[in-house]
């Protein structure tokens, strides 16, 4: 290699790795695609099949229970506007895809965050990986996902969950490490096992920060789902992509406003859920 004019073909190496994976692990990717697509189809059926007023009522009831009448009112008005924009099916498709990606991302992120909090060695390995994941441009995730899974829901879900996962890991680790060490030592003094200390002391006390991570995962997933429209994932992202391709301003604005409404709804809902389930909040109410 010419050291004065270096050229490291890292892109070619990555392509070779992807080709090898596609050739030798095709059965695994087919299985992952089948699971993701099945999960998405089930959620989309639940959200998209009923009459839209039923779905609005269900979301409004959930918002009322979690947060109160203000969020319930916003939910009714916001979702009705989405229906009026003729974006209902796309919105339900987007919410289904977000839920698929968020559930899988959290199922991976929270255990990794707990493991990193309990092991400095794991934390030192995980942090550079998270740095890489959070600084890569979002569109870069779509390239290998499309190469492996072709176009459709699966590459969109994979790219979304990878893009959205890092805050869940970071904030879970931060939350567990932030628990008062004297409280943990008191649990050890009473002979509690590591599992009981985690379940009954660390996780309840860390819950507000963990829920902040959940909120970030949801919001990042929603932003990535829009970009996933370029991978043929459909939903509102598909309409945003179509509006860019054809310079269709009305379509772009209506799809964009629908994304904003869903983002506000999910943000307020997850924030309120974190507050509602806060262990400290329950203690404060019990002592009041």
GROMACS .gro file of C-alpha atoms in nm:
model
  288
    1UNK     CA    1   0.000   0.000   0.000
    2UNK     CA    2   0.121   0.350  -0.084
    3UNK     CA    3   0.148   0.522   0.257
    4UNK     CA    4   0.142   0.868   0.099
    5UNK     CA    5  -0.183   0.792  -0.087
    6UNK     CA    6  -0.359   0.543   0.138
    7UNK     CA    7  -0.665   0.354   0.024
    8UNK     CA    8  -0.815   0.105   0.265
    9UNK     CA    9  -1.098  -0.087   0.089
   10UNK     CA   10  -1.312  -0.128   0.401
   11UNK     CA   11  -1.627  -0.100   0.192
   12UNK     CA   12  -1.519  -0.393  -0.026
   13UNK     CA   13  -1.438  -0.599   0.284
   14UNK     CA   14  -1.785  -0.523   0.425
   15UNK     CA   15  -1.941  -0.627   0.093
   16UNK     CA   16  -1.747  -0.955   0.102
   17UNK     CA   17  -1.875  -1.020   0.456
   18UNK     CA   18  -2.233  -0.948   0.348
   19UNK     CA   19  -2.195  -1.179   0.046
   20UNK     CA   20  -2.062  -1.456   0.272
   21UNK     CA   21  -2.347  -1.407   0.519
   22UNK     CA   22  -2.608  -1.407   0.245
   23UNK     CA   23  -2.465  -1.726   0.095
   24UNK     CA   24  -2.413  -1.925   0.418
   25UNK     CA   25  -2.675  -1.782   0.656
   26UNK     CA   26  -2.966  -1.750   0.417
   27UNK     CA   27  -3.179  -1.991   0.623
   28UNK     CA   28  -3.136  -1.771   0.931
   29UNK     CA   29  -3.227  -1.452   0.746
   30UNK     CA   30  -3.532  -1.625   0.596
   31UNK     CA   31  -3.643  -1.722   0.947
   32UNK     CA   32  -3.587  -1.368   1.081
   33UNK     CA   33  -3.779  -1.226   0.785
   34UNK     CA   34  -4.065  -1.470   0.846
   35UNK     CA   35  -4.088  -1.375   1.217
   36UNK     CA   36  -4.069  -1.000   1.155
   37UNK     CA   37  -4.323  -1.009   0.874
   38UNK     CA   38  -4.559  -1.228   1.079
   39UNK     CA   39  -4.531  -0.999   1.381
   40UNK     CA   40  -4.594  -0.694   1.165
   41UNK     CA   41  -4.889  -0.851   0.980
   42UNK     CA   42  -5.055  -0.947   1.311
   43UNK     CA   43  -5.021  -0.595   1.452
   44UNK     CA   44  -5.134  -0.433   1.128
   45UNK     CA   45  -5.439  -0.662   1.123
   46UNK     CA   46  -5.530  -0.560   1.480
   47UNK     CA   47  -5.486  -0.189   1.409
   48UNK     CA   48  -5.603  -0.169   1.051
   49UNK     CA   49  -5.892  -0.413   1.032
   50UNK     CA   50  -6.145  -0.253   1.274
   51UNK     CA   51  -6.344   0.058   1.187
   52UNK     CA   52  -6.121   0.359   1.247
   53UNK     CA   53  -6.351   0.502   1.516
   54UNK     CA   54  -6.300   0.188   1.724
   55UNK     CA   55  -5.922   0.224   1.702
   56UNK     CA   56  -5.944   0.594   1.791
   57UNK     CA   57  -6.159   0.511   2.093
   58UNK     CA   58  -5.912   0.241   2.204
   59UNK     CA   59  -5.611   0.473   2.173
   60UNK     CA   60  -5.801   0.753   2.350
   61UNK     CA   61  -5.894   0.521   2.637
   62UNK     CA   62  -5.530   0.417   2.669
   63UNK     CA   63  -5.419   0.781   2.667
   64UNK     CA   64  -5.680   0.872   2.932
   65UNK     CA   65  -5.571   0.585   3.157
   66UNK     CA   66  -5.200   0.663   3.123
   67UNK     CA   67  -5.199   1.041   3.116
   68UNK     CA   68  -5.544   1.199   3.149
   69UNK     CA   69  -5.813   1.372   2.949
   70UNK     CA   70  -5.583   1.620   2.774
   71UNK     CA   71  -5.383   1.350   2.596
   72UNK     CA   72  -5.707   1.159   2.530
   73UNK     CA   73  -5.855   1.468   2.363
   74UNK     CA   74  -5.539   1.520   2.157
   75UNK     CA   75  -5.551   1.154   2.054
   76UNK     CA   76  -5.910   1.180   1.932
   77UNK     CA   77  -5.849   1.502   1.738
   78UNK     CA   78  -5.508   1.396   1.604
   79UNK     CA   79  -5.614   1.052   1.482
   80UNK     CA   80  -5.933   1.193   1.332
   81UNK     CA   81  -5.719   1.443   1.137
   82UNK     CA   82  -5.501   1.156   1.012
   83UNK     CA   83  -5.816   0.984   0.887
   84UNK     CA   84  -5.925   1.311   0.728
   85UNK     CA   85  -5.585   1.334   0.553
   86UNK     CA   86  -5.663   0.991   0.401
   87UNK     CA   87  -5.351   0.854   0.570
   88UNK     CA   88  -5.521   0.611   0.809
   89UNK     CA   89  -5.395   0.285   0.661
   90UNK     CA   90  -5.043   0.423   0.624
   91UNK     CA   91  -5.050   0.552   0.984
   92UNK     CA   92  -5.158   0.213   1.122
   93UNK     CA   93  -4.888   0.046   0.911
   94UNK     CA   94  -4.630   0.288   1.054
   95UNK     CA   95  -4.743   0.233   1.414
   96UNK     CA   96  -4.731  -0.146   1.360
   97UNK     CA   97  -4.377  -0.125   1.221
   98UNK     CA   98  -4.266   0.103   1.506
   99UNK     CA   99  -4.409  -0.138   1.764
  100UNK     CA  100  -4.231  -0.434   1.603
  101UNK     CA  101  -3.898  -0.253   1.600
  102UNK     CA  102  -3.937  -0.106   1.951
  103UNK     CA  103  -4.035  -0.437   2.115
  104UNK     CA  104  -3.736  -0.619   1.964
  105UNK     CA  105  -3.498  -0.327   2.029
  106UNK     CA  106  -3.598  -0.311   2.396
  107UNK     CA  107  -3.580  -0.689   2.432
  108UNK     CA  108  -3.215  -0.661   2.328
  109UNK     CA  109  -3.121  -0.322   2.473
  110UNK     CA  110  -3.237  -0.361   2.834
  111UNK     CA  111  -3.056  -0.694   2.904
  112UNK     CA  112  -2.740  -0.559   2.736
  113UNK     CA  113  -2.766  -0.240   2.944
  114UNK     CA  114  -2.806  -0.440   3.265
  115UNK     CA  115  -2.511  -0.662   3.172
  116UNK     CA  116  -2.297  -0.355   3.094
  117UNK     CA  117  -2.394  -0.197   3.427
  118UNK     CA  118  -2.283  -0.507   3.618
  119UNK     CA  119  -1.961  -0.566   3.424
  120UNK     CA  120  -1.705  -0.297   3.349
  121UNK     CA  121  -1.544  -0.518   3.083
  122UNK     CA  122  -1.875  -0.555   2.898
  123UNK     CA  123  -1.933  -0.181   2.926
  124UNK     CA  124  -1.592  -0.109   2.769
  125UNK     CA  125  -1.679  -0.333   2.474
  126UNK     CA  126  -2.035  -0.210   2.431
  127UNK     CA  127  -1.969   0.166   2.441
  128UNK     CA  128  -1.756   0.189   2.122
  129UNK     CA  129  -2.013  -0.023   1.940
  130UNK     CA  130  -2.290   0.212   2.054
  131UNK     CA  131  -2.079   0.512   1.946
  132UNK     CA  132  -2.049   0.358   1.600
  133UNK     CA  133  -2.421   0.278   1.584
  134UNK     CA  134  -2.524   0.629   1.688
  135UNK     CA  135  -2.289   0.816   1.454
  136UNK     CA  136  -2.348   0.617   1.135
  137UNK     CA  137  -2.586   0.803   0.902
  138UNK     CA  138  -2.934   0.655   0.928
  139UNK     CA  139  -2.957   0.572   0.558
  140UNK     CA  140  -2.644   0.356   0.579
  141UNK     CA  141  -2.841   0.097   0.779
  142UNK     CA  142  -3.075   0.043   0.489
  143UNK     CA  143  -2.802  -0.069   0.246
  144UNK     CA  144  -2.699  -0.396   0.417
  145UNK     CA  145  -3.059  -0.455   0.529
  146UNK     CA  146  -3.182  -0.441   0.169
  147UNK     CA  147  -2.887  -0.654   0.053
  148UNK     CA  148  -2.975  -0.929   0.300
  149UNK     CA  149  -3.356  -0.909   0.316
  150UNK     CA  150  -3.442  -0.748  -0.018
  151UNK     CA  151  -3.713  -0.479  -0.007
  152UNK     CA  152  -4.018  -0.484   0.218
  153UNK     CA  153  -4.106  -0.473   0.585
  154UNK     CA  154  -3.816  -0.689   0.711
  155UNK     CA  155  -3.526  -0.460   0.607
  156UNK     CA  156  -3.717  -0.159   0.740
  157UNK     CA  157  -3.774  -0.327   1.077
  158UNK     CA  158  -3.412  -0.447   1.104
  159UNK     CA  159  -3.268  -0.106   1.016
  160UNK     CA  160  -3.509   0.063   1.256
  161UNK     CA  161  -3.439  -0.156   1.555
  162UNK     CA  162  -3.060  -0.127   1.510
  163UNK     CA  163  -3.083   0.250   1.471
  164UNK     CA  164  -3.313   0.293   1.773
  165UNK     CA  165  -3.144   0.052   2.017
  166UNK     CA  166  -2.839   0.249   2.149
  167UNK     CA  167  -3.027   0.494   2.379
  168UNK     CA  168  -3.203   0.200   2.541
  169UNK     CA  169  -2.869   0.036   2.624
  170UNK     CA  170  -2.701   0.357   2.741
  171UNK     CA  171  -2.983   0.478   2.966
  172UNK     CA  172  -3.042   0.132   3.115
  173UNK     CA  173  -2.673   0.106   3.208
  174UNK     CA  174  -2.675   0.462   3.342
  175UNK     CA  175  -2.990   0.397   3.543
  176UNK     CA  176  -2.860   0.077   3.706
  177UNK     CA  177  -2.523   0.235   3.784
  178UNK     CA  178  -2.701   0.538   3.933
  179UNK     CA  179  -2.886   0.340   4.200
  180UNK     CA  180  -2.763   0.433   4.547
  181UNK     CA  181  -2.488   0.185   4.638
  182UNK     CA  182  -2.587   0.194   5.006
  183UNK     CA  183  -2.931   0.061   4.916
  184UNK     CA  184  -2.773  -0.221   4.715
  185UNK     CA  185  -2.532  -0.296   5.000
  186UNK     CA  186  -2.827  -0.312   5.239
  187UNK     CA  187  -2.983  -0.574   5.010
  188UNK     CA  188  -2.658  -0.772   5.015
  189UNK     CA  189  -2.643  -0.741   5.395
  190UNK     CA  190  -2.989  -0.903   5.420
  191UNK     CA  191  -2.870  -1.193   5.208
  192UNK     CA  192  -3.062  -1.108   4.891
  193UNK     CA  193  -2.937  -1.276   4.573
  194UNK     CA  194  -2.814  -1.074   4.275
  195UNK     CA  195  -3.139  -1.156   4.096
  196UNK     CA  196  -3.357  -1.028   4.379
  197UNK     CA  197  -3.146  -0.714   4.418
  198UNK     CA  198  -3.187  -0.648   4.047
  199UNK     CA  199  -3.563  -0.716   4.039
  200UNK     CA  200  -3.665  -0.562   4.371
  201UNK     CA  201  -3.415  -0.279   4.423
  202UNK     CA  202  -3.222  -0.171   4.115
  203UNK     CA  203  -3.489  -0.198   3.844
  204UNK     CA  204  -3.767  -0.022   4.044
  205UNK     CA  205  -3.535   0.264   4.144
  206UNK     CA  206  -3.390   0.289   3.793
  207UNK     CA  207  -3.726   0.276   3.619
  208UNK     CA  208  -3.768   0.651   3.547
  209UNK     CA  209  -3.433   0.667   3.363
  210UNK     CA  210  -3.499   0.337   3.185
  211UNK     CA  211  -3.835   0.474   3.068
  212UNK     CA  212  -3.655   0.783   2.937
  213UNK     CA  213  -3.450   0.540   2.728
  214UNK     CA  214  -3.767   0.367   2.612
  215UNK     CA  215  -3.903   0.704   2.504
  216UNK     CA  216  -3.587   0.774   2.303
  217UNK     CA  217  -3.605   0.431   2.140
  218UNK     CA  218  -3.965   0.496   2.034
  219UNK     CA  219  -3.889   0.839   1.889
  220UNK     CA  220  -3.581   0.718   1.699
  221UNK     CA  221  -3.778   0.422   1.569
  222UNK     CA  222  -4.046   0.652   1.435
  223UNK     CA  223  -3.792   0.873   1.259
  224UNK     CA  224  -3.619   0.570   1.106
  225UNK     CA  225  -3.946   0.412   0.997
  226UNK     CA  226  -4.005   0.714   0.775
  227UNK     CA  227  -3.665   0.661   0.611
  228UNK     CA  228  -3.743   0.290   0.584
  229UNK     CA  229  -4.004   0.385   0.326
  230UNK     CA  230  -3.709   0.391   0.085
  231UNK     CA  231  -3.666   0.018   0.149
  232UNK     CA  232  -4.023  -0.052   0.048
  233UNK     CA  233  -4.151  -0.073   0.407
  234UNK     CA  234  -4.461   0.125   0.310
  235UNK     CA  235  -4.658   0.326   0.564
  236UNK     CA  236  -4.615   0.700   0.594
  237UNK     CA  237  -4.249   0.665   0.495
  238UNK     CA  238  -4.359   0.525   0.163
  239UNK     CA  239  -4.575   0.830   0.096
  240UNK     CA  240  -4.298   1.069   0.206
  241UNK     CA  241  -4.058   0.892  -0.033
  242UNK     CA  242  -4.317   0.900  -0.313
  243UNK     CA  243  -4.377   1.271  -0.258
  244UNK     CA  244  -4.003   1.336  -0.285
  245UNK     CA  245  -3.978   1.134  -0.606
  246UNK     CA  246  -4.271   1.310  -0.772
  247UNK     CA  247  -4.248   1.648  -0.594
  248UNK     CA  248  -4.604   1.593  -0.474
  249UNK     CA  249  -4.633   1.869  -0.212
  250UNK     CA  250  -4.985   1.786  -0.082
  251UNK     CA  251  -4.894   1.419  -0.030
  252UNK     CA  252  -4.570   1.510   0.145
  253UNK     CA  253  -4.737   1.761   0.379
  254UNK     CA  254  -5.023   1.527   0.472
  255UNK     CA  255  -4.791   1.234   0.536
  256UNK     CA  256  -4.553   1.459   0.730
  257UNK     CA  257  -4.831   1.597   0.952
  258UNK     CA  258  -4.950   1.243   1.022
  259UNK     CA  259  -4.596   1.152   1.134
  260UNK     CA  260  -4.590   1.455   1.365
  261UNK     CA  261  -4.923   1.362   1.525
  262UNK     CA  262  -4.810   1.004   1.584
  263UNK     CA  263  -4.476   1.126   1.723
  264UNK     CA  264  -4.646   1.358   1.975
  265UNK     CA  265  -4.890   1.086   2.077
  266UNK     CA  266  -4.620   0.823   2.131
  267UNK     CA  267  -4.389   1.070   2.307
  268UNK     CA  268  -4.651   1.190   2.557
  269UNK     CA  269  -4.779   0.836   2.609
  270UNK     CA  270  -4.435   0.688   2.685
  271UNK     CA  271  -4.341   0.984   2.906
  272UNK     CA  272  -4.660   0.953   3.106
  273UNK     CA  273  -4.618   0.576   3.130
  274UNK     CA  274  -4.272   0.628   3.279
  275UNK     CA  275  -4.406   0.874   3.534
  276UNK     CA  276  -4.703   0.655   3.617
  277UNK     CA  277  -4.489   0.347   3.676
  278UNK     CA  278  -4.219   0.532   3.867
  279UNK     CA  279  -4.140   0.353   4.191
  280UNK     CA  280  -4.031   0.679   4.351
  281UNK     CA  281  -4.357   0.839   4.249
  282UNK     CA  282  -4.549   0.560   4.416
  283UNK     CA  283  -4.345   0.604   4.732
  284UNK     CA  284  -4.412   0.978   4.734
  285UNK     CA  285  -4.784   0.918   4.697
  286UNK     CA  286  -4.778   0.655   4.971
  287UNK     CA  287  -4.603   0.896   5.209
  288UNK     CA  288  -4.831   1.188   5.124
   0.00000   0.00000   0.00000
